[in-house]
């Protein structure tokens, strides 16, 4: 299983999710060949910088055997980090 986590801007949410799946296709084929496994699952976890999530996030979390409550924690973490970055940027300008 390949898990990739990304925090793009709001407009790029779905685009980044698809890019992550395409990005790891070759690697997944190599893993299947090298390690003699049946398949490799690519799981993109994408939460936008403002806390938006894709509709497919629930499916991805189920693949990782994580419950839905973790979505709120991920959104909270992203929002707090975004706020921290903005505060730091604004304090540099004053």
Coordinates of C-alpha atoms in Angstrom, one line a residue:
X1 CA 0.0 0.0 0.0
X2 CA 1.3 3.4 -1.0
X3 CA -0.1 6.4 1.0
X4 CA 0.6 9.9 -0.1
X5 CA -0.6 13.0 1.8
X6 CA -1.0 16.4 0.1
X7 CA -2.3 19.8 1.2
X8 CA -3.0 21.8 -2.0
X9 CA -4.9 25.0 -2.6
X10 CA -8.7 24.6 -2.8
X11 CA -9.0 24.7 -6.6
X12 CA -6.5 21.9 -7.1
X13 CA -8.1 19.3 -4.7
X14 CA -9.3 16.8 -7.3
X15 CA -6.5 17.4 -9.7
X16 CA -3.8 16.7 -7.0
X17 CA -5.7 13.5 -6.0
X18 CA -5.6 12.2 -9.6
X19 CA -2.0 13.3 -10.0
X20 CA -1.0 11.3 -6.9
X21 CA -2.6 8.1 -8.3
X22 CA -0.9 8.5 -11.6
X23 CA 2.5 9.5 -10.0
X24 CA 2.8 6.1 -8.2
X25 CA 1.5 3.8 -11.0
X26 CA 5.0 2.9 -12.2
X27 CA 6.2 2.4 -8.6
X28 CA 3.3 0.1 -7.9
X29 CA 4.1 -2.0 -10.9
X30 CA 7.7 -2.3 -9.8
X31 CA 6.6 -3.3 -6.2
X32 CA 4.4 -6.0 -7.6
X33 CA 7.3 -7.4 -9.7
X34 CA 10.0 -7.0 -7.1
X35 CA 8.2 -8.3 -4.0
X36 CA 6.0 -10.9 -5.7
X37 CA 2.7 -9.5 -4.4
X38 CA -0.6 -9.6 -6.1
X39 CA -1.4 -5.9 -6.1
X40 CA -0.5 -2.5 -4.6
X41 CA -3.1 0.0 -3.5
X42 CA -2.4 3.7 -4.0
X43 CA -4.1 5.8 -1.4
X44 CA -4.0 9.6 -1.9
X45 CA -5.0 11.6 1.2
X46 CA -5.7 15.1 0.1
X47 CA -7.0 17.9 2.3
X48 CA -6.9 21.5 1.0
X49 CA -5.2 24.3 2.8
X50 CA -8.6 25.6 3.9
X51 CA -9.8 22.2 5.2
X52 CA -11.8 21.1 2.1
X53 CA -11.8 17.3 1.5
X54 CA -12.6 15.3 -1.7
X55 CA -15.7 13.1 -1.8
X56 CA -13.4 10.1 -2.2
X57 CA -11.6 10.6 1.1
X58 CA -14.1 8.3 2.9
X59 CA -13.2 5.4 0.6
X60 CA -9.5 6.1 1.1
X61 CA -9.8 6.1 4.8
X62 CA -11.7 2.8 4.7
X63 CA -8.8 1.3 2.8
X64 CA -6.6 2.3 5.6
X65 CA -9.1 1.0 8.2
X66 CA -9.5 4.4 9.7
X67 CA -12.9 5.7 10.9
X68 CA -14.5 8.9 9.7
X69 CA -13.6 10.8 12.9
X70 CA -10.1 11.2 11.7
X71 CA -11.3 13.5 8.9
X72 CA -12.1 16.2 11.5
X73 CA -8.6 15.8 13.0
X74 CA -7.0 16.2 9.6
X75 CA -9.0 19.2 8.8
X76 CA -8.2 20.8 12.2
X77 CA -4.5 20.1 11.8
X78 CA -4.4 21.7 8.3
X79 CA -6.4 24.7 9.4
X80 CA -4.2 25.3 12.4
X81 CA -1.0 25.1 10.3
X82 CA -2.5 27.4 7.6
X83 CA -3.3 29.9 10.4
X84 CA 0.2 29.6 11.8
X85 CA 1.8 30.2 8.4
X86 CA -0.5 33.3 7.8
X87 CA 0.3 34.7 11.3
X88 CA 4.1 34.2 10.7
X89 CA 3.8 35.9 7.3
X90 CA 1.9 38.9 8.7
X91 CA 4.3 39.3 11.6
X92 CA 7.2 39.6 9.1
X93 CA 5.5 42.5 7.3
X94 CA 5.0 44.7 10.4

